[in-house]
Amino acid sequence: MKWAALLLVVVMGACGGGRPEPEPTPPSAWGAVMTVAQAEQMLPAAVWPTATGAVAAWVGADAEGPPYQALRLWGAGGLGEAMRLPLAVRPMQQRLMAATDGRMHLFWLDSNVEGQTRLFTALLKPTLERERELTILTEQATVRYALLPGLNGGVWALAAGGLVSEPSIYAHFVDAEGRPRFVEDYEVVFNADWPAPLVNGDGSATLFWLRKTDGQVMESPLLDGRAIDPQAVMPGLLLNPADRLEGFEAAQDATHRYLFWRITRGDGRQESWFSSAARADGQWGIPARVMVQVAAGTVYETGFNGGAGEQARAGEMLAGWVRPMSGLFDRLATTAVVDGSLGVLYWQAGTIRGYQAVVTPAPKLLAAAEVLSDRDRHLYLIWSEPTPAGYANLNMTTTRQLDG
C-alpha cells in the first residue's frame, strides 16, 4: 500500500504521548476488547500468541520525536507496559514470528541510510529486549513481503521489490538466532509481485504470486528459496484504473487450497474475491466475489475454542475485508464483515460453511482485520479503527482466557 508509507505515527498515551486512556469498548462475543495501542497507523498491531499470552508490536512516536518500534506483552496480568525499541526511521508493515526458547523475530519495512525502503529484522528476547543487532535483509527497494516459517525457529522472508516497472520476488532466510543466510542471488522470480507462500501438510512449501505485467496468478514449489517449476494458474482479476489491490493471500484447509484478493474500487466499495482448488486435482475455480447467506438460529461447530457460530453458505450478501488465517487446520478461518458485524467465516472443502459474528456493530476498519490461532486453537481477532481524535485504536479480542 503506497499510501501507508506516508503515515506519520504517534504513540499511545501509555507510551508518553499525553493522550487520555481509551474509552472502554463494549465486549465482543468472545469477551473483552483490549486496546493494545493508540497510533496513527492503518494496519492492526502485529500480534503473535505465546505460551503465556501474546506479543504485540506497532509503531509509536513522541509528539515531536521520530517514530520507533513499540512492543508490549499480554498475559495473566493483562496488558503490560509498552516498551520502546529504538530501531526505526519510518517503520511500517511489522510482523512477528516465533524463534526458539521464547524469543521472537520482528520484521518490518524501513528506510536505510540513503532513505530507500528495505526489509529489516531483529531478534527479541522473551522480555522483548533486543538480543541481536538489527539486520537489513533486502538490497533492493522493497514494497511488501510475506513470511514463511522454516525449520527449527527459522523464517523465510519473501520480499517484493526492485524496479517499479520490473519487480521481482526475493527470498531471504533468517535462522533461529536471527542470522541471515548469505547467498549470491536472492531472486526467486522475475516480473512478480504480491508473494503468497504456503507450508503444505508434508512440510514442503508452495509460492503463489501475481505476474506484474498482467496480474496472472502464478504458482511454484519453493525449495530452499528457489522456485522450481513456475506455472500459470489463472488470469488475474480485472482492475479499473481507479481500483486498488489491497491484498492477495493464499490459504488452505485439510483438502483444499484458496486464493483471496481484496480490492477497493474507485468509488470506495470494498470487495473480496476468492478461488479454491482441491489438492487432489489442482483445478482452480473461476474467481468469484465472496457472497454469503447465514442461516440465523442454526448451530455451526467451528472446530476452534471460541464457541459455536451459525451455518452459512455462498449466497447474496456481500462479505468484505476477507483475510485468511495462516496455518493448516481441518477448516479455514478468515476475517470478514458480514451484515453489519465483524467476525469469522469458516470454510471447508472449498466453500463457506459457517459464520461467527464477533464484534457487533462492525467497527469502521482502516485495513483488513486479522485472525490468528494459538497451539490450543484459541482465536485472536485484531483490527484498527479510527477515532474522532485522528488516531486509531489498535484493538484485540480473543477466545483465550488467562488466569490472574
XYZ file of C-alpha atoms in Angstrom:
404
model
C 0.000 0.000 0.000
C 1.841 3.052 -1.212
C -0.135 5.429 0.958
C 0.918 3.522 4.084
C 4.465 4.704 3.583
C 3.334 8.313 4.058
C 1.902 7.803 7.505
C 3.475 9.578 10.461
C 2.799 7.853 13.732
C 2.305 8.959 17.309
C 2.391 6.767 20.330
C -0.442 5.767 22.644
C -0.897 7.572 25.939
C 0.797 4.776 27.880
C 3.990 5.459 25.915
C 4.116 9.149 26.615
C 2.022 10.924 24.007
C -0.112 12.724 26.597
C -3.298 11.066 25.414
C -6.163 10.126 27.709
C -6.801 6.461 28.344
C -9.003 4.940 25.614
C -12.699 4.732 26.278
C -13.798 1.202 27.237
C -15.004 -0.753 24.201
C -18.102 -2.947 24.551
C -17.161 -6.622 24.800
C -17.148 -8.924 21.808
C -18.862 -12.292 21.551
C -15.574 -13.751 22.851
C -15.053 -11.405 25.785
C -13.234 -8.146 26.474
C -11.928 -5.942 23.677
C -8.454 -4.666 24.545
C -6.997 -1.514 23.032
C -3.414 -2.646 22.600
C -2.271 0.790 21.445
C -3.391 4.113 20.034
C -1.436 5.249 16.985
C -1.852 6.941 13.620
C -1.400 3.772 11.582
C -3.711 1.966 9.222
C -2.741 -1.627 9.936
C -3.700 -3.611 13.043
C -0.989 -4.257 15.584
C 1.284 -7.182 14.768
C 0.340 -9.937 17.241
C 1.841 -13.363 17.926
C 0.433 -15.826 20.506
C 2.897 -17.277 23.019
C 2.758 -19.968 25.705
C 1.855 -17.358 28.326
C -0.223 -14.888 26.313
C 0.727 -12.824 23.276
C 3.183 -10.231 21.996
C 2.009 -7.095 20.188
C 4.052 -4.650 18.113
C 3.167 -1.365 16.438
C 4.773 1.956 15.509
C 4.956 4.750 18.044
C 6.390 8.257 18.254
C 6.524 11.122 20.688
C 4.718 14.310 19.763
C 7.844 15.855 18.248
C 10.194 12.886 18.063
C 10.965 10.281 15.425
C 8.914 7.072 15.178
C 10.073 3.951 16.970
C 9.099 0.332 17.416
C 6.664 -0.202 20.307
C 6.013 -3.579 21.914
C 4.078 -4.985 24.826
C 3.107 -8.305 26.363
C -0.363 -9.563 27.156
C -0.586 -12.236 29.814
C -2.335 -13.309 33.009
C -1.882 -9.845 34.478
C -3.408 -8.111 31.445
C -1.554 -5.750 29.124
C 1.980 -4.984 30.228
C 3.758 -1.682 29.918
C 4.634 -0.566 26.409
C 8.329 -0.758 25.591
C 10.401 1.182 23.095
C 12.721 -0.488 20.667
C 14.556 2.430 19.026
C 15.213 0.705 15.723
C 13.418 2.874 13.246
C 13.446 5.777 10.821
C 9.948 5.434 9.331
C 8.900 1.851 10.158
C 5.800 0.135 8.778
C 4.329 -3.302 7.990
C 5.546 -5.042 11.146
C 5.316 -8.810 11.526
C 6.219 -11.203 14.351
C 7.162 -14.882 14.194
C 8.403 -17.320 16.823
C 12.104 -18.215 17.038
C 13.212 -20.615 19.815
C 13.330 -20.505 23.623
C 10.505 -17.973 23.807
C 12.233 -15.484 21.519
C 10.613 -13.650 18.622
C 11.606 -12.498 15.146
C 10.443 -8.958 14.393
C 10.281 -7.916 10.721
C 9.410 -4.506 9.310
C 9.935 -2.166 6.364
C 12.031 0.928 6.983
C 14.469 3.383 5.427
C 18.177 2.713 5.125
C 20.765 5.476 5.415
C 20.082 6.509 1.802
C 16.361 6.874 2.525
C 15.418 3.793 0.492
C 12.864 1.267 1.784
C 14.295 -2.093 2.821
C 13.189 -5.122 4.831
C 14.643 -5.207 8.342
C 14.656 -7.866 11.059
C 15.681 -8.130 14.715
C 15.648 -10.976 17.243
C 13.854 -10.232 20.520
C 14.294 -11.841 23.913
C 11.186 -13.151 25.769
C 11.308 -9.848 27.688
C 11.071 -8.034 24.298
C 14.560 -6.598 24.631
C 16.735 -6.806 21.549
C 19.071 -9.819 21.513
C 20.920 -9.087 18.285
C 21.656 -6.021 16.227
C 19.111 -5.309 13.528
C 19.760 -6.730 10.074
C 18.860 -5.198 6.732
C 17.796 -8.151 4.585
C 16.967 -6.708 1.176
C 19.327 -4.940 -1.189
C 16.582 -3.630 -3.484
C 13.768 -1.182 -2.859
C 11.106 -3.242 -1.057
C 7.352 -2.736 -1.370
C 5.873 -5.641 0.600
C 6.791 -9.034 1.985
C 5.367 -12.294 3.332
C 6.785 -14.715 5.899
C 7.097 -18.481 5.760
C 8.106 -20.474 8.857
C 11.214 -22.575 8.364
C 12.702 -25.397 10.395
C 13.884 -25.029 13.989
C 12.728 -21.456 14.510
C 13.995 -20.061 11.224
C 11.946 -17.875 8.870
C 11.877 -17.314 5.117
C 11.071 -13.725 4.154
C 9.677 -13.359 0.615
C 10.120 -9.732 -0.395
C 8.744 -7.989 -3.480
C 10.669 -5.068 -4.882
C 13.349 -3.829 -7.222
C 12.475 -1.610 -10.162
C 8.880 -0.385 -10.069
C 8.382 -1.349 -13.721
C 10.169 -4.696 -13.404
C 9.783 -6.022 -9.846
C 10.973 -9.382 -8.594
C 10.438 -11.539 -5.510
C 13.490 -12.254 -3.353
C 13.896 -14.955 -0.687
C 15.919 -14.334 2.493
C 16.383 -16.925 5.244
C 16.895 -15.937 8.878
C 17.831 -18.687 11.347
C 16.606 -19.073 14.931
C 19.475 -16.873 16.161
C 18.398 -14.009 13.908
C 21.302 -14.546 11.497
C 20.650 -14.147 7.754
C 21.967 -16.648 5.236
C 24.148 -15.019 2.618
C 23.900 -16.267 -0.972
C 24.965 -14.863 -4.326
C 21.462 -14.429 -5.747
C 18.302 -13.920 -3.683
C 15.930 -13.553 -6.647
C 13.164 -16.172 -6.772
C 11.107 -14.990 -9.738
C 11.156 -12.002 -12.105
C 8.160 -9.888 -13.206
C 6.471 -10.734 -9.914
C 4.642 -9.069 -7.011
C 2.415 -9.980 -4.046
C 4.184 -13.111 -2.712
C 1.767 -15.551 -1.032
C 3.545 -18.623 0.400
C 2.083 -21.787 1.956
C 3.581 -24.587 4.047
C 1.977 -27.820 2.846
C 0.957 -30.715 5.054
C 4.108 -32.668 4.181
C 6.352 -29.752 5.165
C 7.097 -28.643 1.610
C 6.399 -25.060 0.540
C 4.471 -23.501 -2.335
C 4.691 -19.912 -3.513
C 1.902 -18.070 -5.313
C 2.362 -14.594 -6.747
C 0.897 -12.160 -9.260
C 2.677 -11.556 -12.527
C 3.327 -7.825 -12.713
C 2.524 -7.299 -16.377
C -0.987 -8.803 -16.395
C -1.958 -9.887 -12.855
C -1.823 -13.557 -13.850
C -1.706 -15.868 -10.818
C 1.480 -17.940 -10.805
C 2.491 -20.937 -8.685
C 5.672 -22.857 -7.992
C 7.073 -25.294 -5.449
C 9.559 -23.436 -3.273
C 12.674 -25.431 -2.394
C 15.334 -23.781 -0.258
C 14.329 -20.346 -1.513
C 14.144 -21.333 -5.169
C 11.097 -21.530 -7.443
C 11.351 -24.962 -9.067
C 8.747 -25.006 -11.833
C 6.641 -21.825 -12.183
C 3.238 -22.400 -13.741
C 0.338 -20.111 -14.663
C -2.720 -20.831 -12.511
C -5.399 -18.457 -13.793
C -5.871 -14.987 -15.327
C -5.748 -12.049 -12.980
C -8.766 -10.086 -11.795
C -9.856 -7.131 -13.894
C -8.950 -3.859 -12.200
C -10.048 -0.476 -13.482
C -7.555 2.418 -13.411
C -9.015 3.813 -10.162
C -9.213 0.428 -8.393
C -6.647 -0.572 -5.794
C -5.495 -4.055 -4.861
C -5.253 -4.118 -1.057
C -4.197 -7.715 -0.521
C -3.508 -11.086 -2.090
C -3.078 -14.204 0.082
C -3.015 -17.976 -0.186
C -4.574 -20.254 2.429
C -5.632 -23.860 2.945
C -7.704 -26.404 4.819
C -7.237 -30.172 5.016
C -8.409 -30.839 1.449
C -8.336 -27.544 -0.476
C -6.200 -24.510 -1.191
C -7.580 -20.981 -1.532
C -6.572 -17.644 -3.049
C -8.036 -14.357 -1.821
C -7.956 -10.854 -3.300
C -9.074 -7.656 -1.523
C -9.951 -4.769 -3.819
C -11.063 -1.213 -3.154
C -12.956 0.040 -6.172
C -12.642 3.576 -7.432
C -15.936 4.568 -5.769
C -14.724 3.301 -2.366
C -16.505 -0.081 -2.370
C -14.509 -2.871 -0.741
C -14.730 -6.266 -2.439
C -13.187 -9.628 -1.577
C -12.722 -12.352 -4.206
C -11.621 -15.951 -3.915
C -10.843 -19.128 -5.802
C -10.317 -22.646 -4.477
C -8.842 -25.914 -5.721
C -8.832 -29.449 -4.364
C -5.367 -30.742 -3.594
C -6.233 -33.939 -5.438
C -6.652 -32.369 -8.880
C -5.375 -28.792 -8.568
C -8.192 -27.424 -10.753
C -8.852 -23.850 -9.689
C -12.336 -22.387 -9.935
C -13.089 -19.078 -11.642
C -12.543 -16.264 -9.091
C -15.796 -15.045 -7.537
C -16.784 -12.365 -5.075
C -17.245 -13.616 -1.525
C -21.025 -13.615 -1.042
C -22.705 -15.191 1.982
C -26.040 -16.483 3.228
C -26.166 -17.023 7.008
C -28.810 -19.392 8.411
C -29.858 -17.468 11.531
C -30.592 -19.590 14.575
C -28.644 -22.630 13.383
C -25.513 -24.029 15.016
C -22.138 -24.480 13.374
C -19.316 -26.085 15.343
C -16.252 -24.132 14.334
C -13.582 -26.597 15.423
C -11.856 -23.845 17.429
C -12.145 -22.935 21.119
C -14.448 -19.995 20.703
C -17.988 -21.293 20.863
C -20.320 -22.096 18.016
C -21.228 -19.992 15.025
C -24.119 -20.207 12.596
C -24.307 -22.269 9.457
C -23.546 -20.329 6.275
C -23.060 -20.884 2.570
C -22.444 -18.917 -0.595
C -25.356 -16.512 -1.048
C -26.411 -12.993 -1.973
C -24.932 -10.927 0.865
C -21.599 -9.223 0.250
C -18.764 -10.143 2.618
C -15.997 -7.560 2.783
C -12.474 -7.301 4.226
C -11.857 -11.056 3.943
C -8.389 -12.100 5.113
C -7.382 -15.739 5.727
C -5.627 -17.189 8.734
C -2.231 -18.793 8.210
C -1.529 -22.382 9.169
C -3.083 -25.722 8.292
C -6.282 -26.863 10.033
C -9.204 -29.096 9.065
C -11.086 -25.937 8.126
C -10.036 -22.415 7.198
C -10.919 -19.333 9.217
C -10.998 -15.877 7.602
C -11.988 -12.476 8.886
C -14.994 -10.842 7.231
C -17.519 -8.056 7.640
C -20.957 -9.603 7.120
C -24.347 -7.930 7.607
C -23.083 -5.235 9.963
C -20.765 -7.382 12.098
C -17.056 -8.167 12.103
C -16.468 -11.855 12.535
C -15.009 -15.082 11.250
C -16.055 -17.009 8.160
C -15.316 -20.724 8.223
C -14.506 -22.591 5.008
C -14.217 -26.290 4.292
C -13.720 -28.287 1.106
C -13.526 -25.090 -0.942
C -16.779 -23.448 0.215
C -18.214 -21.343 3.032
C -19.672 -23.452 5.841
C -20.190 -21.171 8.836
C -20.014 -17.650 10.244
C -19.411 -16.354 13.751
C -20.259 -12.712 14.448
C -17.686 -11.433 16.955
C -17.959 -7.616 17.053
C -21.396 -6.052 16.524
C -21.831 -3.468 15.160
C -18.790 -3.820 12.953
C -16.142 -1.144 13.572
C -15.077 1.093 10.711
C -11.933 -0.693 9.588
C -8.818 1.079 8.370
C -7.473 -2.187 6.917
C -8.462 -5.832 6.901
C -8.705 -7.362 10.365
C -6.634 -10.472 11.089
C -7.488 -13.741 12.824
C -4.820 -15.929 14.437
C -4.830 -19.266 16.221
C -2.566 -20.435 19.013
C -1.467 -24.025 19.564
C -4.612 -24.744 21.610
C -6.932 -23.471 18.840
C -7.866 -20.299 20.684
C -8.527 -17.448 18.259
C -7.334 -13.840 18.285
C -9.086 -11.129 16.262
C -7.126 -7.900 15.784
C -8.132 -4.737 13.941
C -7.503 -1.000 13.565
C -10.347 1.512 13.764
C -10.303 5.332 13.637
C -11.189 7.651 16.495
C -12.528 11.244 16.333
C -9.175 12.458 17.671
C -7.442 11.440 14.440
C -5.553 8.374 15.609
C -6.570 4.720 15.560
C -7.411 2.246 18.290
C -5.458 -0.947 17.675
C -7.808 -3.499 19.202
C -7.723 -7.192 20.026
C -10.216 -9.729 21.352
C -9.574 -13.409 21.963
C -11.265 -16.643 22.962
C -8.373 -17.374 25.320
C -8.952 -16.673 28.997
C -5.886 -16.419 31.230
C -5.823 -16.843 34.988
C -4.699 -13.901 37.025
